[in-house]
One Martini backbone bead per residue (centre of mass of N, CA, C, O) as a GRO file, in nm:
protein
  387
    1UNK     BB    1 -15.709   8.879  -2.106
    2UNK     BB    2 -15.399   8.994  -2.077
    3UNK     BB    3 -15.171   9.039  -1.811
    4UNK     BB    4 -15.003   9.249  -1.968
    5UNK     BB    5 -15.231   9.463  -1.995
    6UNK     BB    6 -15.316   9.484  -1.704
    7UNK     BB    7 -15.049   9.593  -1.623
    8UNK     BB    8 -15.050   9.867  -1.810
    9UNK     BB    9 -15.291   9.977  -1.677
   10UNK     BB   10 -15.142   9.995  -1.391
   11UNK     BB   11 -14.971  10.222  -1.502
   12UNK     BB   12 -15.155  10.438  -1.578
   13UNK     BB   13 -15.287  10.488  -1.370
   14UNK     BB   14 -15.072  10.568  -1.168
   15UNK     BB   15 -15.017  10.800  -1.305
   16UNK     BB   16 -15.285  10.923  -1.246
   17UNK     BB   17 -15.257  10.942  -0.986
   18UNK     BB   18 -14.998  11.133  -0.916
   19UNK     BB   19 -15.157  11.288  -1.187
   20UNK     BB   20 -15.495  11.432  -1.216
   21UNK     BB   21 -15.426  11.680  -1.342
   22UNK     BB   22 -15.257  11.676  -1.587
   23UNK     BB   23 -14.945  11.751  -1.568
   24UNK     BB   24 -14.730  11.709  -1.802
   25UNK     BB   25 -14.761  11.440  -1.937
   26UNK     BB   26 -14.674  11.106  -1.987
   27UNK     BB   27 -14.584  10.879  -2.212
   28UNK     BB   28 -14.629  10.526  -2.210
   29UNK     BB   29 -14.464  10.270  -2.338
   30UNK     BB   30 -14.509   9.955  -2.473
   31UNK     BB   31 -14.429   9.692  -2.405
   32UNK     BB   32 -14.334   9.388  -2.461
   33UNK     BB   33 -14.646   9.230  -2.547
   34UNK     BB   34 -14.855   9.476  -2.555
   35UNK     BB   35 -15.173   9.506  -2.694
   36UNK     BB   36 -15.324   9.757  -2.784
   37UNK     BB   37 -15.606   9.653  -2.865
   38UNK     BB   38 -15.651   9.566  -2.580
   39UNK     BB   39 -15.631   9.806  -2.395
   40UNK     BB   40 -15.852   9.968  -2.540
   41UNK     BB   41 -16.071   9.740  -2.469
   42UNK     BB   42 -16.039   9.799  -2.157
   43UNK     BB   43 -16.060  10.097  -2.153
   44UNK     BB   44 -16.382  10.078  -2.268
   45UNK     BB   45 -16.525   9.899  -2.094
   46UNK     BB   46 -16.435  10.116  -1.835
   47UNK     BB   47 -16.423  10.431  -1.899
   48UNK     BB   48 -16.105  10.529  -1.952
   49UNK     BB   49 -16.036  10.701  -2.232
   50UNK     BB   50 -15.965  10.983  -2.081
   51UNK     BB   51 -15.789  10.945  -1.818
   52UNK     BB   52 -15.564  10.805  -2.036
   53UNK     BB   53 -15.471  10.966  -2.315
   54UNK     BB   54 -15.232  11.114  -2.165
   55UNK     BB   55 -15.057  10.832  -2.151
   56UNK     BB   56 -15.103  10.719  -2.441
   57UNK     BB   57 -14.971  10.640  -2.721
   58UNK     BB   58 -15.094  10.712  -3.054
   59UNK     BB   59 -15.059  10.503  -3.193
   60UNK     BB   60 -15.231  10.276  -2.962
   61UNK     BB   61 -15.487  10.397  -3.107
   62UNK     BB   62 -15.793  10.338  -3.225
   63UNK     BB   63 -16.029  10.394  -3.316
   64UNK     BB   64 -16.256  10.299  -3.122
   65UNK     BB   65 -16.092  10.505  -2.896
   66UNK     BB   66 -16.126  10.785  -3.085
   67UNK     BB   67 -16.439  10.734  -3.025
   68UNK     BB   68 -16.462  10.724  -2.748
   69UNK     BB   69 -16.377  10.969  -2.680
   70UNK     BB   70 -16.519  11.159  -2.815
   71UNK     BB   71 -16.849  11.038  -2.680
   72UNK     BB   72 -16.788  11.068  -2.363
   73UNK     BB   73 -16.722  11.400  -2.382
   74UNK     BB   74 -17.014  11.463  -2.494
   75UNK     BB   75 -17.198  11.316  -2.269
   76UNK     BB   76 -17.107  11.450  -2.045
   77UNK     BB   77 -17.167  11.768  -2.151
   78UNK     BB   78 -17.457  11.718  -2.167
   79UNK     BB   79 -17.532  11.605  -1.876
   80UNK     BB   80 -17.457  11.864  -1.740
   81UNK     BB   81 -17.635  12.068  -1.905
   82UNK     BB   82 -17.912  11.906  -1.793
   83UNK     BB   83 -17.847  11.956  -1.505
   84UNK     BB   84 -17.899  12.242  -1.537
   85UNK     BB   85 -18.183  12.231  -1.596
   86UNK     BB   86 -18.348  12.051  -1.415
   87UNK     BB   87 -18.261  12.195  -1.110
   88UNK     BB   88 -18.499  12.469  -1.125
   89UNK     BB   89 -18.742  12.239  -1.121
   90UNK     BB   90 -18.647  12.056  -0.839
   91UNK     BB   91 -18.660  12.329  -0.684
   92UNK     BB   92 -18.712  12.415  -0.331
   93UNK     BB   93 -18.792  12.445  -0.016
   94UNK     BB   94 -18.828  12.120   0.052
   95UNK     BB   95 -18.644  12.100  -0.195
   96UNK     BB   96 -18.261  11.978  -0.220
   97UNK     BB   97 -18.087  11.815  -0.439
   98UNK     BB   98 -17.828  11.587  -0.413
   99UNK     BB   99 -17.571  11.479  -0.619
  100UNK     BB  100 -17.497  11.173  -0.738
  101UNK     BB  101 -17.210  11.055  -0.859
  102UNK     BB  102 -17.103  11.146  -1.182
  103UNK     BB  103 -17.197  11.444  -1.167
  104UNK     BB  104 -17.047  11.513  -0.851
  105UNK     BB  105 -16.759  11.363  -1.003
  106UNK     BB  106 -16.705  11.546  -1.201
  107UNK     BB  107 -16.763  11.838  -1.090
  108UNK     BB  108 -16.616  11.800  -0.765
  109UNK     BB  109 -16.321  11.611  -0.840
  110UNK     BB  110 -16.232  11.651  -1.132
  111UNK     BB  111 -16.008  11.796  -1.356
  112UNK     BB  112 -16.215  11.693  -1.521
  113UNK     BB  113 -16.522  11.605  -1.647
  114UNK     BB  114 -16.478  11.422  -1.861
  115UNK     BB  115 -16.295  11.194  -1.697
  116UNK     BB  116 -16.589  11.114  -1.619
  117UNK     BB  117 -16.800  10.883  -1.676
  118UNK     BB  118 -17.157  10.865  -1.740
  119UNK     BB  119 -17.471  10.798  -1.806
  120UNK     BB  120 -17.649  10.952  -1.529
  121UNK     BB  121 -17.857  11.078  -1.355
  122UNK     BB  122 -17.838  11.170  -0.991
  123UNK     BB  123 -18.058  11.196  -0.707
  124UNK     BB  124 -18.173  11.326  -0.400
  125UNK     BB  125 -18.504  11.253  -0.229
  126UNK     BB  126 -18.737  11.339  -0.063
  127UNK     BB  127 -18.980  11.082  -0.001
  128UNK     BB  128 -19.236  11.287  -0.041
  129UNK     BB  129 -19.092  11.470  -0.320
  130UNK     BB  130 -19.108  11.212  -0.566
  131UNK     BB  131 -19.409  11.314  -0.711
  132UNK     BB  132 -19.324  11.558  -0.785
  133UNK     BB  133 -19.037  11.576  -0.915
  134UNK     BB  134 -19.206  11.345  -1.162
  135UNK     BB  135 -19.376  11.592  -1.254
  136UNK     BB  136 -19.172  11.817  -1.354
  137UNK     BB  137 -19.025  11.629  -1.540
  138UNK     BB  138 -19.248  11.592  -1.720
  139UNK     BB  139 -19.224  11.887  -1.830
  140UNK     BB  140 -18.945  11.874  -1.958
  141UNK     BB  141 -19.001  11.532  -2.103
  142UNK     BB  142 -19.017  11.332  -1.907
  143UNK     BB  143 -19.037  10.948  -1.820
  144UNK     BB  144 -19.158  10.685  -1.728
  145UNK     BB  145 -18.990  10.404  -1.616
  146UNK     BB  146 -18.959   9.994  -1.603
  147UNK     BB  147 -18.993   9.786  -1.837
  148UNK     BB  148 -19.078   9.484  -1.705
  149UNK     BB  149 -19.141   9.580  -1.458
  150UNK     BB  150 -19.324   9.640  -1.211
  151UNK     BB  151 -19.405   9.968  -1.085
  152UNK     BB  152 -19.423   9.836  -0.769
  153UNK     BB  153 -19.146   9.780  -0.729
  154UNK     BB  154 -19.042  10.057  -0.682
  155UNK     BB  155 -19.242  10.093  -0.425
  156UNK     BB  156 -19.113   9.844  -0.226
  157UNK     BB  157 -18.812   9.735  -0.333
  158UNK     BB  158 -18.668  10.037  -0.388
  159UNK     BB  159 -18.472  10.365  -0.476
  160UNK     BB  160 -18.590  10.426  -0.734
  161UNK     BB  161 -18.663  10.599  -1.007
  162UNK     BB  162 -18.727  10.638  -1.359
  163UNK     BB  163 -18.622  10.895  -1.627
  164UNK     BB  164 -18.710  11.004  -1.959
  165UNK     BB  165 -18.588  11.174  -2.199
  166UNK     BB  166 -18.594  11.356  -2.501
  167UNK     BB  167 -18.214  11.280  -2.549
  168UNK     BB  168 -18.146  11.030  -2.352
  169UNK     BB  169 -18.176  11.078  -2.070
  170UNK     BB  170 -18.122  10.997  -1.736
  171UNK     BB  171 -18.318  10.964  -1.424
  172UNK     BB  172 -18.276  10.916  -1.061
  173UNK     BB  173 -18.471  10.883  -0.806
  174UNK     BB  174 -18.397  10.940  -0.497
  175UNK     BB  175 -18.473  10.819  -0.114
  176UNK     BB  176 -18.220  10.620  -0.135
  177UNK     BB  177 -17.920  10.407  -0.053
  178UNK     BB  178 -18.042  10.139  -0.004
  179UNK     BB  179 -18.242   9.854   0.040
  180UNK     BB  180 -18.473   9.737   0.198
  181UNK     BB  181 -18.356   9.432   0.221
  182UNK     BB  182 -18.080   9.504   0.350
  183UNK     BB  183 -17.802   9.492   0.548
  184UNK     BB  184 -17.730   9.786   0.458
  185UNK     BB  185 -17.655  10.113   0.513
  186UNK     BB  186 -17.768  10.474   0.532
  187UNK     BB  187 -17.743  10.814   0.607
  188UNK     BB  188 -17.947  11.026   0.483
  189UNK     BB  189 -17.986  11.256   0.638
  190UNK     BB  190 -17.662  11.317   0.608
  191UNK     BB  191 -17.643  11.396   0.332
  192UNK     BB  192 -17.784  11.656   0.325
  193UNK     BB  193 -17.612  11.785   0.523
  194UNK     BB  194 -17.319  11.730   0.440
  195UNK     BB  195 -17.361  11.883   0.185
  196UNK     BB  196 -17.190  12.029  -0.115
  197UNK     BB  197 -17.159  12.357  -0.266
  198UNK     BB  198 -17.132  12.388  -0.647
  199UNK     BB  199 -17.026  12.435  -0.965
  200UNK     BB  200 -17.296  12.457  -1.214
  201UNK     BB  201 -17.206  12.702  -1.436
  202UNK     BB  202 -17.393  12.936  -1.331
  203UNK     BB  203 -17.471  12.744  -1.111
  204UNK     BB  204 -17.552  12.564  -0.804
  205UNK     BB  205 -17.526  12.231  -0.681
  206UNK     BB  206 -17.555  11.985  -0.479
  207UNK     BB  207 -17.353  11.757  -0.286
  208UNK     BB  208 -17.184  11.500  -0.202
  209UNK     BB  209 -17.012  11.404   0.009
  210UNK     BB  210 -16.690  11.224   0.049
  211UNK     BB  211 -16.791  11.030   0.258
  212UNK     BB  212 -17.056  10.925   0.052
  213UNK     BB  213 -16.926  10.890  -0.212
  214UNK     BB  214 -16.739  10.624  -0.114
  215UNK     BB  215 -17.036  10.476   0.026
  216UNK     BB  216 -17.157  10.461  -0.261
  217UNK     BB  217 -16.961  10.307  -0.408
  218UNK     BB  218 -16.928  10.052  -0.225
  219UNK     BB  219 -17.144   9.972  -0.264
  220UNK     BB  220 -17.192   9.963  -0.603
  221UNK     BB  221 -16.970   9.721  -0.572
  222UNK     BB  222 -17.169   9.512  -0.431
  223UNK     BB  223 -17.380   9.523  -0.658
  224UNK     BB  224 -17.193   9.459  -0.907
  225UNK     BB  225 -16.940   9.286  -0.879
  226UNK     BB  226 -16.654   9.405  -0.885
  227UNK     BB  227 -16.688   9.582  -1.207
  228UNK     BB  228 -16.536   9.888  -1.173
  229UNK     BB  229 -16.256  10.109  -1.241
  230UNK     BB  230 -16.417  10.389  -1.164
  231UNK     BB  231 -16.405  10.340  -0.868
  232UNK     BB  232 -16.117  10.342  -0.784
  233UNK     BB  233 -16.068  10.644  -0.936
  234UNK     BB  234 -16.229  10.767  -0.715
  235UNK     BB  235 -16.094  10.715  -0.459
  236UNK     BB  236 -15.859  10.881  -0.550
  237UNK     BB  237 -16.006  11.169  -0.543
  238UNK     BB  238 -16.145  11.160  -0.243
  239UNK     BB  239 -15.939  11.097  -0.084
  240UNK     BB  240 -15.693  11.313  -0.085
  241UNK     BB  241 -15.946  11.486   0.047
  242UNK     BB  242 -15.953  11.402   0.317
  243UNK     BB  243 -15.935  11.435   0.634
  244UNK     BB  244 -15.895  11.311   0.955
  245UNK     BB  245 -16.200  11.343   1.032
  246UNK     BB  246 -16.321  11.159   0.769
  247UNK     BB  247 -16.175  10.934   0.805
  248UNK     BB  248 -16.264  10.837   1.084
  249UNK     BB  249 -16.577  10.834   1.003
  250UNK     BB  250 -16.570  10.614   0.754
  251UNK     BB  251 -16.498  10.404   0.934
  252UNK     BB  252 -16.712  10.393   1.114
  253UNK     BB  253 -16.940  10.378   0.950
  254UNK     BB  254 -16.882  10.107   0.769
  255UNK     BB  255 -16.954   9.956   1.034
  256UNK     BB  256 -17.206  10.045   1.099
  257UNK     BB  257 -17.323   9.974   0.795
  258UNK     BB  258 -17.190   9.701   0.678
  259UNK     BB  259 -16.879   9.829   0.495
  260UNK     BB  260 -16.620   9.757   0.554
  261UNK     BB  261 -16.527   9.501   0.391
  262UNK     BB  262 -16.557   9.666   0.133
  263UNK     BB  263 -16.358   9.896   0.210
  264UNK     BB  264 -16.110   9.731   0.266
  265UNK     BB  265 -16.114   9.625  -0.035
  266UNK     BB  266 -16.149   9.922  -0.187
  267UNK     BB  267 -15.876   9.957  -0.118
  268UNK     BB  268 -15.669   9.745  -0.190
  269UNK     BB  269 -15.740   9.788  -0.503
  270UNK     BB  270 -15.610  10.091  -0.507
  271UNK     BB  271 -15.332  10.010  -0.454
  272UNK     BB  272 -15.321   9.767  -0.679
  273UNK     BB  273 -15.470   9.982  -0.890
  274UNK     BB  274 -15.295  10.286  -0.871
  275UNK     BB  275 -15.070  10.300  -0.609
  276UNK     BB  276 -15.222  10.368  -0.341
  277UNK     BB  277 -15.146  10.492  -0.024
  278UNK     BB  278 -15.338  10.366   0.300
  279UNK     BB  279 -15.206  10.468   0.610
  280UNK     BB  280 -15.507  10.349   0.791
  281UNK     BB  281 -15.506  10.194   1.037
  282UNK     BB  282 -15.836  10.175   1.075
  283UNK     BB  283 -15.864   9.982   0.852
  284UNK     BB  284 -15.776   9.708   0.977
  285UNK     BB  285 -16.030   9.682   1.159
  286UNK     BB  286 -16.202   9.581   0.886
  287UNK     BB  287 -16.095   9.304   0.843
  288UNK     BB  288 -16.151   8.990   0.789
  289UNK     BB  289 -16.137   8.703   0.832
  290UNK     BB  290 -15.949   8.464   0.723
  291UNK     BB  291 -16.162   8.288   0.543
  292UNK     BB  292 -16.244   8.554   0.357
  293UNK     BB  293 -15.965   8.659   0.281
  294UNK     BB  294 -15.891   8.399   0.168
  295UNK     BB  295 -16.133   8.386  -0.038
  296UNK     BB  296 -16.052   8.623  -0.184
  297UNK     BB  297 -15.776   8.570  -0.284
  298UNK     BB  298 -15.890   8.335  -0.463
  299UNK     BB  299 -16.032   8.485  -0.671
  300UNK     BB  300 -15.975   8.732  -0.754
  301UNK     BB  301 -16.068   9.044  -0.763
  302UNK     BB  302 -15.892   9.167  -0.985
  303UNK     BB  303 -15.926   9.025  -1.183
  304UNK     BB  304 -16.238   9.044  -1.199
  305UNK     BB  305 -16.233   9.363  -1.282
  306UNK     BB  306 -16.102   9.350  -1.530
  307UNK     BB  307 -16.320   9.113  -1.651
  308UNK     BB  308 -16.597   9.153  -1.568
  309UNK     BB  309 -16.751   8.891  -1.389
  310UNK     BB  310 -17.030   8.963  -1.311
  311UNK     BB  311 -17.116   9.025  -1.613
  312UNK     BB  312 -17.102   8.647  -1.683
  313UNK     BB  313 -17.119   8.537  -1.391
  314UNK     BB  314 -17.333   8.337  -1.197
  315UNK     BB  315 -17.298   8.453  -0.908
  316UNK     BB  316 -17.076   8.644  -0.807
  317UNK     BB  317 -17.193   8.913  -0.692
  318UNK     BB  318 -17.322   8.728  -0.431
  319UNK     BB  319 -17.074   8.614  -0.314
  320UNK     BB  320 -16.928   8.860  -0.272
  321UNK     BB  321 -17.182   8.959  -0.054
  322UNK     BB  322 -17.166   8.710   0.138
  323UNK     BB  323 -16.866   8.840   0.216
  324UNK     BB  324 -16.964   9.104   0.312
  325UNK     BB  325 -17.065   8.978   0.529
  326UNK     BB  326 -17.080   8.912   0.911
  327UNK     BB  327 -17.304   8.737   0.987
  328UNK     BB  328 -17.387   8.439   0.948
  329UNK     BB  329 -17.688   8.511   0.994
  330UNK     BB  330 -17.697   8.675   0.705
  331UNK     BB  331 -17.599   8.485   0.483
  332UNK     BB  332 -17.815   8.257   0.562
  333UNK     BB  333 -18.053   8.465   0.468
  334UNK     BB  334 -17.929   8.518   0.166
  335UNK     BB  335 -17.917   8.245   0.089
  336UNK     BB  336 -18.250   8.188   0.114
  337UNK     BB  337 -18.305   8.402  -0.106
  338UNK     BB  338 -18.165   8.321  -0.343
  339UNK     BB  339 -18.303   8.009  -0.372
  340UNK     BB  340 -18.566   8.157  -0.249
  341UNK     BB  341 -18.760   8.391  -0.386
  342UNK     BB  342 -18.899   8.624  -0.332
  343UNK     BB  343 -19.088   8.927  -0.453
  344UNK     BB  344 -18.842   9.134  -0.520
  345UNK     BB  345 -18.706   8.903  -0.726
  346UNK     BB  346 -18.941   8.831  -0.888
  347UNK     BB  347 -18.992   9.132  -0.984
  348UNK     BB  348 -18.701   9.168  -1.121
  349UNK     BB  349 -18.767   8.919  -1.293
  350UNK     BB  350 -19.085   9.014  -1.431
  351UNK     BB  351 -19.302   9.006  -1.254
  352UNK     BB  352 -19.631   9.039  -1.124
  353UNK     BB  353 -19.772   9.109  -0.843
  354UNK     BB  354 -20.068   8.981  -0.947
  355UNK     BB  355 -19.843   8.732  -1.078
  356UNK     BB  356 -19.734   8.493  -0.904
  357UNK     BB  357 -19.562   8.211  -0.899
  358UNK     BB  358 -19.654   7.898  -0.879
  359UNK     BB  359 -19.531   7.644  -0.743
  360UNK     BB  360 -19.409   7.492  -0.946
  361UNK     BB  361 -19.248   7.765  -1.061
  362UNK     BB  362 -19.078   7.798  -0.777
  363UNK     BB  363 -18.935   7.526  -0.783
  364UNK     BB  364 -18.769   7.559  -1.044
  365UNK     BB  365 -18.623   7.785  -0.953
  366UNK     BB  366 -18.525   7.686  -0.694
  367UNK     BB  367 -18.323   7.496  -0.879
  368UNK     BB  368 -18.173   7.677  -1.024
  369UNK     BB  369 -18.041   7.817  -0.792
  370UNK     BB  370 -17.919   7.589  -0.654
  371UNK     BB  371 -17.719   7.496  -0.871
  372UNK     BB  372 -17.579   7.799  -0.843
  373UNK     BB  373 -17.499   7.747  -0.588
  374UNK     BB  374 -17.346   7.517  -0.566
  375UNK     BB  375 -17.139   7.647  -0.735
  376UNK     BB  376 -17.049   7.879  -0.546
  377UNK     BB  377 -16.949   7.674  -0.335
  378UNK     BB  378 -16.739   7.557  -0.562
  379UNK     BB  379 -16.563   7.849  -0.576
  380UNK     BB  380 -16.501   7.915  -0.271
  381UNK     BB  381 -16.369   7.669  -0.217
  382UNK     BB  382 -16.125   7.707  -0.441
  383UNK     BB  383 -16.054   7.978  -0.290
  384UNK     BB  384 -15.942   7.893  -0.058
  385UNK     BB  385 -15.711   7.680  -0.122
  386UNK     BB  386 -15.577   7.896  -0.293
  387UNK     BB  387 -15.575   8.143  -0.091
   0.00000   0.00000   0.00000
C-alpha cells in the first residue's frame, strides 16, 4: 500500500475526529498521485468505509466499498436487532450481561451505529452463569462452537464460549477479560459496578463504561498485534467524553493492569492517525524505557497498523506483546513460552487435552518456534538500529 494512500486516509480520519457528529461534512479531494481503488481497499480492509463515506468523493469509491457500505451498514443494524431479542433472555435476578466491544461502542459512543462495524455481540456475566446463559441462548436456536479446538480448551485456558446464532450471528460469552495466563490483568468485578444503562431499541441495556471501553481496546490491539484501526477511532470517540477524574483512574488503572505502555502506544497512534491531541501529563509517566521506545519508533507501529502486519507476519504481535512487558523477568518467561509452548498454546494449536503431541513432535514445534524467535529477535534488532 502506498504511502501517499495511507497520508489520505489519515486525513480523513483527522476530518472525522473534528467532526465525529458528521454535521455538514465536506469531502475531501484526492491529492495528486493518490490512487482512489487502493483508499477504498484501505478503508474496507479495516471496516471504515461507512465512518469515511461522508469525507470520501462520489467519484473516488469504487463498486467494492459501495458495496461494503451497503453490507456493513446491513449487518451492524441485523446484529444491534439480534442484541435486542437476545438480551431479555439471558437477563435475570443474578445475571445483568454487561455489552462488551462493538455493540456497546456502536450503540453508546458513536454519532450514528452503524459507523462502527463489528463482527460478533461480545457480552460479559458472572463465571457462575456462563453455563445458564449458554443454555438459554441455545432455546433461541444457538449452538456452541469450538472449531478445531477441543472444548476443554475453553474451560481451562480462555475467557469466553462461543455461541453460534441460526441467522449468522455469532455470541461470545465472556466471564473475564484478559487470559488466564496472562500478565495483563483486568478489574473485572468493577467493569459490572461501572457499568453504565444506555438505550437499546425499546429496552435498555448495560455497557461498560468508558474507561473499560478504552482498557478492553488496549488489550484487544496487544492481543491482535496492533492491527486494527478500528479501535483507533474508538479511542477518539471514548476519549473526548472521559471527565479529568476518568482520565485519571484510566492512567492509575492501565500502570496497575500492566497495560500502561500499550496505552501510552495506543494514544501515540490516536495523535499521529487520527491527529487528536491527548495533553495529559499523566500519559507521560506511561512512557516505556528509552530501548523499548527507541525499538518501537524503529517498527514503525503506524506502518505496521495500517498494512495489518501482524496478520501476515509470522510472531509479530508476540513481538508487539514482548515490547509491551515491563518486567525482563515477564518477557523472559513469555519468551520461554513462546519457544516452548505450554498446554494451553498447543490446545489454540488444535491438539486435544488427552492427545497431547510426544516428545519428538514437541521438539520439532520447538525448533520452528524457536527459529521463529530467532527472526523476532533479528527484527528487534533492526528497528533499534533504526530506530
Amino acid at each position: 500500500m502506498k504511502n501517499v494512500s495511507q497520508q489520505y486516509v489519515k486525513t480523513l480520519l483527522a476530518a472525522w475526529s473534528r467532526n465525529p457528529e458528521g454535521l455538514a461534512p465536506s469531502t475531501i479531494p484526492l491529492p495528486d498521485g493518490v490512487d482512489a481503488a487502493e483508499v477504498c481497499e484501505l478503508l474496507l480492509a479495516h471496516h471504515l468505509q461507512v465512518l469515511a463515506d461522508p469525507y470520501l468523493p462520489e467519484q473516488a469509491k469504487t463498486l467494492d466499498f459501495r458495496e461494503g457500505l451497503a453490507s456493513s451498514r446491513e449487518r451492524t443494524g441485523f446484529l444491534l436487532m439480534e442484541l435486542e431479542r437476545i438480551l431479555p433472555a439471558v437477563t435475570w435476578a443474578d445475571c445483568r450481561p454487561v455489552v462488551l466491544k462493538g455493540g456497546a461502542l456502536a450503540q453508546g459512543h458513536y454519532a450514528r451505529p452503524d459507523q462502527r462495524w463489528f463482527l460478533d455481540l461480545d457480552i460479559l456475566v458472572p463465571r457462575g452463569q456462563v453455563d445458564e446463559v449458554c443454555r438459554r441462548l441455545e432455546t433461541l436456536g444457538y449452538r456452541h462452537f469450538s472449531g478445531n479446538r477441543d472444548p476443554l480448551y475453553y474451560a481451562r485456558h480462555h475467557l469466553h464460549r462461543i455461541m453460534l446464532g441460526p441467522q449468522g450471528s455469532t455470541v461470545e460469552v465472556h466471564w473475564d477479560l484478559t487470559l488466564p495466563s496472562s500478565f495483563y490483568d483486568f478489574d473485572v468485578p468493577g467493569v459490572f459496578n461501572r457499568a453504565r444503562e444506555i438505550h437499546l431499541g425499546r429496552q435498555t441495556m448495560q455497557a461498560a463504561s468508558p474507561v473499560d471501553q478504552v482498557l478492553h481496546g488496549v488489550y484487544q490491539q496487544i492481543a491482535d498485534g496492533f492491527v486494527d484501526l478500528k479501535r483507533v477511532c474508538d479511542l477518539v470517540v471514548l476519549l473526548k467524553g472521559l471527565t479529568e477524574e476518568e482520565k485519571l483512574y484510566l492512567v492509575k488503572e492501565a500502570g496497575r493492569t500492566n497495560m500502561g505502555t500499550a496505552l501510552w502506544l495506543s494514544l501515540h497512534m490516536v495523535k499521529q492517525i487520527a491527529g487528536l491531541q491527548v495533553p495529559w501529563p499523566e500519559v507521560e509517566e506511561l512512557a516505556p524505557g528509552w530501548w523499548t521506545t527507541r525499538t518501537l519508533r524503529g517498527l514503525d507501529v503506524e506502518e505496521g497498523l495500517f498494512q495489518r502486519r501482524a496478520a501476515t507476519v509470522d510472531g509479530y504481535s508476540s513481538l508487539l506483546h514482548l515490547l509491551m512487558l515491563h518486567r525482563p523477568s515477564e518477557r523472559l518467561w513469555d519468551s520461554g513460552r513462546f519457544v516452548w509452548p505450554d498446554e494451553a498454546r498447543l490446545m489454540d494449536l488444535g491438539y486435544q487435552a488427552k492427545k497431547m503431541p510426544g516428545l519428538g513432535r514437541r521438539l520439532r514445534l520447538s525448533a520452528f518456534f524457536f527459529k521463529t524467535f530467532l527472526g523476532l529477535g533479528g527484527r528487534a534488532t533492526r528497528a533499534l538500529l533504526r530506530g
